[in-house]
């Protein structure tokens, strides 16, 4: 951790600054979350998505690249409270469930880079955690000037959240970020909350971040400002007729379910699109946090072959459940193995060789909380979130 004089919004790009191409033409999106570790210590996680074939720089802070930074601001101050140099991220491919849209397509490849860092936070004012980087992929067709549009990944830790050692929501599972043109698409964009707080979802504008100056790359107008600039942030500029509420051309407007985070629509134009949505966290009717997901979608022209099955989200009801839950399994043509997993990823129960289409799980003896039901077949794995409320 590098002591400096800065403060707190955090966002999402980091690229090579000292190579001829300092712009991050391959970063696609990301988000930030935090976990309260006790004694005013908070552990942050920032997840960035990168196009494997984008041709830009690797993730910031990877060996041989520029150091990525996060800047923290306190209250309304525009003077940085702290500047944090990020360690190298853990990088892995985003897995696509077999049979899902774009599975098996060699042209679609996304990597996930995960950064973690810890900060001491306390007091009666919010802290703003910020990461900024320019520029993103230059082929987002719903942006007015994609080659000069960067990203800000940001979160706020409020006094109300600090008073109760709150944990912010975190993404349930990496969403399917590729769709097939003129075919219905849906993906689970829901987050989970370790405290069991109520979450709601809504479209909101992604924030721009970073400038286009590669000569003074870390200056205020540089592609990787160091320190990252404070709020307020400017939203990206959508090309006409797109807006943050209608970011993807579709036969009917894409929708985001306010309660479940289910994202669905039928895209009609092959291209790549940016979108953003916010996750609002409530406890006893009080807003504790609002997280922002900077997302993208690839709409591909390739049809599914006849021997592929579409990804089907498990249907579970009732949800929330109290005494029992019924799971509607995908048509697998064979045996299915089912697991009940708690929020710490510990396997609670397991059933092997299930053949029936509908399966009952007794939940009367399980404490209230968030669980996951995983169904594994010869054609892939399917996952659903279950809330138990007594």
XYZ file of C-alpha atoms in Angstrom:
390
model
C 0.000 0.000 0.000
C 1.455 3.332 -1.060
C 0.643 6.285 1.239
C -0.566 9.195 -0.839
C -3.094 11.906 -0.581
C -6.248 10.509 -2.168
C -9.702 9.157 -1.655
C -12.268 6.654 -2.846
C -14.332 5.915 -6.060
C -13.011 2.694 -7.748
C -13.364 1.522 -11.331
C -12.206 -0.726 -13.928
C -9.384 -0.528 -16.571
C -5.612 -0.843 -16.399
C -3.324 -1.049 -19.422
C 0.225 -0.857 -20.588
C 1.427 2.705 -20.352
C 4.975 2.444 -21.493
C 4.485 0.326 -24.589
C 3.615 1.989 -27.919
C -0.055 1.055 -27.452
C -0.998 2.248 -23.981
C -4.718 1.989 -24.544
C -6.710 -0.926 -23.186
C -8.527 -1.923 -26.331
C -9.517 -5.275 -24.898
C -11.139 -4.540 -21.507
C -14.878 -5.072 -21.658
C -16.372 -4.412 -18.221
C -16.278 -5.186 -14.520
C -17.468 -4.391 -11.000
C -16.261 -3.966 -7.409
C -17.456 -5.386 -4.084
C -16.259 -5.396 -0.466
C -16.310 -7.644 2.607
C -16.169 -6.399 6.209
C -13.432 -8.356 8.008
C -14.004 -6.702 11.433
C -12.015 -4.070 13.324
C -12.664 -1.495 10.543
C -10.846 -3.677 8.005
C -12.458 -4.104 4.568
C -11.382 -6.497 1.838
C -12.222 -5.328 -1.675
C -12.556 -7.431 -4.812
C -12.474 -5.892 -8.293
C -13.353 -8.081 -11.261
C -12.475 -7.020 -14.823
C -13.406 -8.786 -18.067
C -10.969 -8.831 -20.994
C -11.325 -9.826 -24.640
C -8.696 -12.531 -25.238
C -8.460 -11.456 -28.887
C -8.739 -7.685 -28.375
C -5.096 -6.978 -29.176
C -4.654 -4.475 -26.341
C -2.522 -4.643 -23.239
C -2.844 -7.385 -20.609
C -4.496 -6.679 -17.260
C -2.820 -3.886 -15.277
C -0.229 -5.004 -12.709
C 0.423 -8.220 -14.622
C 4.156 -8.906 -15.096
C 5.682 -6.410 -17.508
C 2.705 -4.017 -17.464
C 1.931 -0.718 -15.776
C 0.924 -0.753 -12.109
C -2.830 -0.481 -11.676
C -4.049 1.797 -8.879
C -7.187 2.380 -6.853
C -7.819 5.735 -5.171
C -9.882 6.394 -2.043
C -11.699 9.646 -1.304
C -13.469 10.533 1.934
C -16.748 12.424 2.042
C -16.978 15.279 -0.467
C -13.227 15.869 -0.539
C -11.522 15.834 -3.932
C -8.117 15.346 -2.288
C -7.085 11.678 -2.359
C -7.064 10.071 1.052
C -5.107 7.027 -0.081
C -3.692 5.558 -3.278
C -3.300 1.787 -3.511
C -1.040 -0.004 -5.970
C -2.764 -3.193 -7.074
C -1.001 -6.545 -6.958
C -1.144 -8.750 -10.046
C -4.627 -10.170 -10.622
C -5.584 -13.818 -10.717
C -6.638 -14.509 -14.303
C -8.878 -17.292 -15.601
C -11.123 -17.896 -18.619
C -14.841 -17.244 -18.217
C -16.402 -20.673 -18.563
C -19.420 -21.022 -20.848
C -21.845 -23.815 -19.992
C -21.970 -26.455 -22.713
C -24.996 -25.857 -24.894
C -25.224 -22.186 -23.921
C -25.183 -19.424 -26.557
C -21.715 -19.161 -28.128
C -20.374 -22.276 -26.405
C -17.794 -23.908 -28.632
C -17.219 -20.754 -30.680
C -13.487 -20.147 -30.975
C -14.178 -16.494 -31.874
C -15.614 -15.784 -28.400
C -13.070 -15.727 -25.588
C -13.270 -13.719 -22.358
C -10.822 -13.662 -19.446
C -11.636 -12.648 -15.877
C -9.037 -10.772 -13.842
C -9.638 -10.553 -10.081
C -7.847 -7.962 -7.917
C -8.027 -7.883 -4.116
C -6.839 -5.298 -1.585
C -7.595 -4.356 2.035
C -8.295 -0.931 3.557
C -9.089 0.410 7.057
C -12.281 2.512 6.995
C -14.246 4.169 9.796
C -16.061 7.376 10.628
C -19.198 9.362 9.851
C -18.499 10.034 6.158
C -18.674 7.840 3.072
C -15.569 6.491 1.404
C -15.418 6.388 -2.398
C -13.221 3.739 -4.015
C -12.297 4.368 -7.664
C -10.498 2.638 -10.555
C -10.286 4.306 -13.987
C -8.871 3.309 -17.364
C -9.074 4.310 -20.992
C -9.766 3.053 -23.436
C -12.071 0.118 -23.935
C -12.834 -1.974 -26.985
C -13.200 0.243 -30.058
C -16.048 -1.753 -31.599
C -18.897 -1.021 -29.183
C -21.497 0.055 -31.744
C -23.848 1.719 -29.233
C -21.252 4.328 -28.147
C -20.724 7.651 -29.877
C -16.920 7.438 -29.714
C -15.918 3.973 -28.463
C -12.194 4.321 -29.238
C -11.948 7.226 -26.755
C -14.351 5.928 -24.104
C -12.909 4.544 -20.892
C -14.400 3.075 -17.746
C -14.738 3.911 -14.089
C -15.340 1.107 -11.644
C -16.539 2.490 -8.385
C -18.131 1.676 -5.056
C -19.107 3.654 -1.967
C -18.883 2.498 1.661
C -21.500 4.480 3.586
C -21.523 5.322 7.306
C -24.636 3.139 7.699
C -22.781 0.197 6.156
C -19.712 0.708 8.365
C -21.850 0.966 11.515
C -23.077 -2.625 11.053
C -19.961 -4.127 9.409
C -21.916 -4.653 6.202
C -20.830 -6.821 3.276
C -21.708 -5.542 -0.180
C -23.346 -7.856 -2.739
C -21.113 -9.879 -5.033
C -21.875 -11.463 -8.400
C -23.575 -14.852 -8.119
C -21.900 -16.367 -11.181
C -20.191 -14.979 -14.292
C -23.055 -14.045 -16.646
C -23.301 -15.347 -20.198
C -22.067 -12.331 -22.147
C -22.641 -13.686 -25.643
C -25.976 -14.003 -27.461
C -27.073 -15.279 -30.864
C -28.772 -12.869 -33.226
C -32.565 -13.234 -33.525
C -32.688 -15.853 -30.778
C -34.100 -15.261 -27.324
C -31.445 -14.670 -24.676
C -31.574 -14.778 -20.907
C -28.901 -14.856 -18.251
C -28.780 -14.634 -14.470
C -27.178 -11.279 -13.645
C -28.113 -11.553 -9.964
C -25.772 -10.811 -7.085
C -25.739 -12.530 -3.680
C -25.471 -10.935 -0.263
C -23.764 -12.705 2.642
C -25.940 -10.807 5.141
C -29.206 -11.805 3.489
C -30.099 -8.190 2.632
C -32.773 -7.427 0.038
C -31.350 -6.677 -3.429
C -33.014 -4.858 -6.315
C -31.764 -4.283 -9.856
C -32.102 -1.456 -12.371
C -30.420 -0.221 -15.536
C -28.075 2.716 -14.898
C -25.487 4.485 -17.068
C -21.904 3.180 -17.114
C -19.313 5.782 -16.097
C -16.589 7.000 -18.441
C -13.036 7.177 -17.053
C -9.530 8.044 -18.047
C -8.430 10.316 -20.902
C -6.722 9.796 -24.242
C -3.274 11.237 -23.437
C -0.705 8.450 -23.831
C 2.314 10.761 -23.567
C 1.475 11.676 -19.978
C -0.430 8.479 -19.343
C -0.806 8.884 -15.563
C -1.756 12.558 -15.648
C -5.318 13.785 -15.063
C -6.097 13.414 -18.802
C -3.995 10.294 -19.243
C -5.277 6.873 -20.180
C -4.527 5.624 -16.650
C -4.797 8.599 -14.272
C -2.810 8.214 -11.061
C -4.448 9.138 -8.784
C -7.811 8.106 -10.191
C -10.116 11.117 -10.381
C -12.828 11.772 -7.765
C -16.611 11.852 -8.233
C -18.854 13.071 -9.714
C -18.277 10.921 -12.806
C -19.524 11.471 -16.341
C -21.648 8.770 -17.970
C -20.540 7.282 -21.287
C -22.115 8.895 -24.368
C -24.449 6.546 -26.192
C -24.882 6.840 -29.948
C -28.366 7.708 -31.168
C -30.865 6.015 -30.755
C -29.331 4.054 -27.854
C -29.685 5.013 -24.178
C -28.660 3.364 -20.902
C -32.285 2.174 -20.612
C -32.271 0.727 -24.144
C -28.654 -0.204 -24.905
C -29.100 -3.201 -27.263
C -31.209 -3.424 -30.456
C -33.887 -6.015 -29.828
C -37.253 -7.134 -31.193
C -38.568 -6.092 -27.789
C -36.532 -3.971 -25.370
C -34.116 -5.902 -23.164
C -35.402 -6.132 -19.613
C -33.750 -6.569 -16.219
C -36.010 -8.041 -13.548
C -35.950 -5.697 -10.551
C -36.138 -8.545 -8.021
C -34.268 -11.467 -9.607
C -31.630 -9.859 -11.845
C -32.772 -11.940 -14.844
C -31.603 -10.173 -18.026
C -33.472 -11.100 -21.216
C -34.335 -10.031 -24.734
C -33.925 -10.996 -28.401
C -31.025 -9.117 -30.063
C -31.511 -8.262 -33.733
C -28.173 -6.789 -34.875
C -24.786 -8.527 -34.842
C -22.263 -6.375 -32.956
C -20.860 -5.619 -29.480
C -22.717 -3.446 -26.962
C -22.053 -1.763 -23.618
C -24.645 -1.576 -20.840
C -24.752 -0.891 -17.100
C -26.936 -1.859 -14.182
C -27.040 -1.060 -10.478
C -27.573 -3.432 -7.557
C -29.272 -1.737 -4.605
C -28.913 -3.308 -1.154
C -31.568 -2.734 1.538
C -31.881 -3.793 5.183
C -35.067 -2.989 7.093
C -35.990 -0.615 4.293
C -32.719 1.348 4.553
C -30.453 1.636 1.509
C -26.977 0.411 2.489
C -25.190 0.351 -0.866
C -25.588 0.707 -4.610
C -23.085 -1.264 -6.683
C -22.575 -0.743 -10.416
C -21.869 -3.429 -13.029
C -20.199 -2.226 -16.238
C -21.215 -4.898 -18.721
C -21.039 -5.804 -22.381
C -22.762 -8.177 -24.777
C -21.434 -9.865 -27.902
C -24.188 -10.643 -30.434
C -22.912 -13.386 -32.721
C -24.215 -14.568 -36.109
C -23.572 -18.249 -35.577
C -26.597 -20.563 -35.278
C -26.665 -23.432 -32.808
C -26.044 -26.827 -34.379
C -28.870 -29.340 -34.207
C -27.134 -31.541 -31.647
C -26.669 -28.746 -29.102
C -29.081 -28.041 -26.272
C -29.947 -24.537 -25.111
C -28.883 -23.581 -21.614
C -31.883 -23.826 -19.279
C -31.885 -22.159 -15.896
C -33.168 -24.457 -13.185
C -36.686 -23.598 -12.120
C -37.210 -23.793 -8.357
C -40.391 -23.047 -6.428
C -41.309 -21.692 -4.049
C -38.382 -19.297 -3.780
C -37.961 -18.113 -1.040
C -38.836 -21.467 0.506
C -39.637 -22.524 4.065
C -40.429 -26.233 4.428
C -39.752 -27.644 0.942
C -38.734 -26.690 -2.568
C -39.413 -28.328 -5.933
C -36.716 -28.301 -8.619
C -37.696 -28.609 -12.294
C -34.723 -30.263 -13.966
C -33.620 -29.775 -17.595
C -34.409 -32.534 -20.080
C -31.148 -34.446 -19.994
C -31.947 -37.818 -21.479
C -30.083 -39.491 -18.626
C -29.176 -39.424 -14.965
C -28.753 -36.173 -13.088
C -26.704 -35.491 -9.945
C -28.017 -32.797 -7.609
C -26.127 -30.881 -4.906
C -27.360 -28.454 -2.259
C -24.585 -25.970 -1.406
C -24.466 -23.216 1.218
C -23.078 -19.713 0.709
C -19.585 -20.784 1.824
C -19.614 -23.362 -1.020
C -19.949 -26.250 1.440
C -21.927 -29.216 0.128
C -24.939 -29.800 2.415
C -26.637 -32.681 0.587
C -26.196 -34.702 -2.585
C -28.450 -36.959 -4.659
C -27.094 -39.177 -7.460
C -28.790 -40.756 -10.456
C -31.961 -38.653 -10.376
C -34.169 -39.469 -13.370
C -37.441 -37.681 -12.639
C -38.195 -34.292 -14.214
C -39.282 -32.744 -10.885
C -37.359 -33.229 -7.648
C -38.419 -32.339 -4.083
C -35.986 -31.128 -1.410
C -37.086 -30.831 2.217
C -35.833 -27.588 3.777
C -37.616 -27.561 7.146
C -34.396 -28.344 9.044
C -32.235 -25.807 7.187
C -31.558 -22.377 8.750
C -32.604 -19.240 6.898
C -30.068 -18.002 4.372
C -28.833 -18.249 0.788
C -28.137 -21.639 -0.811
C -27.394 -22.955 -4.297
C -28.811 -25.937 -6.146
C -26.485 -27.486 -8.725
C -27.655 -30.081 -11.250
C -24.953 -31.891 -13.242
C -25.718 -33.899 -16.362
C -23.745 -35.332 -19.242
C -24.599 -32.142 -21.152
C -23.379 -29.614 -18.604
C -23.934 -28.110 -15.162
C -26.866 -25.906 -14.167
C -26.972 -23.632 -11.140
C -29.753 -21.761 -9.324
C -29.940 -19.647 -6.189
C -32.327 -20.628 -3.375
C -33.363 -18.380 -0.502
C -34.665 -20.085 2.646
C -36.737 -17.866 4.912
C -38.378 -19.109 8.124
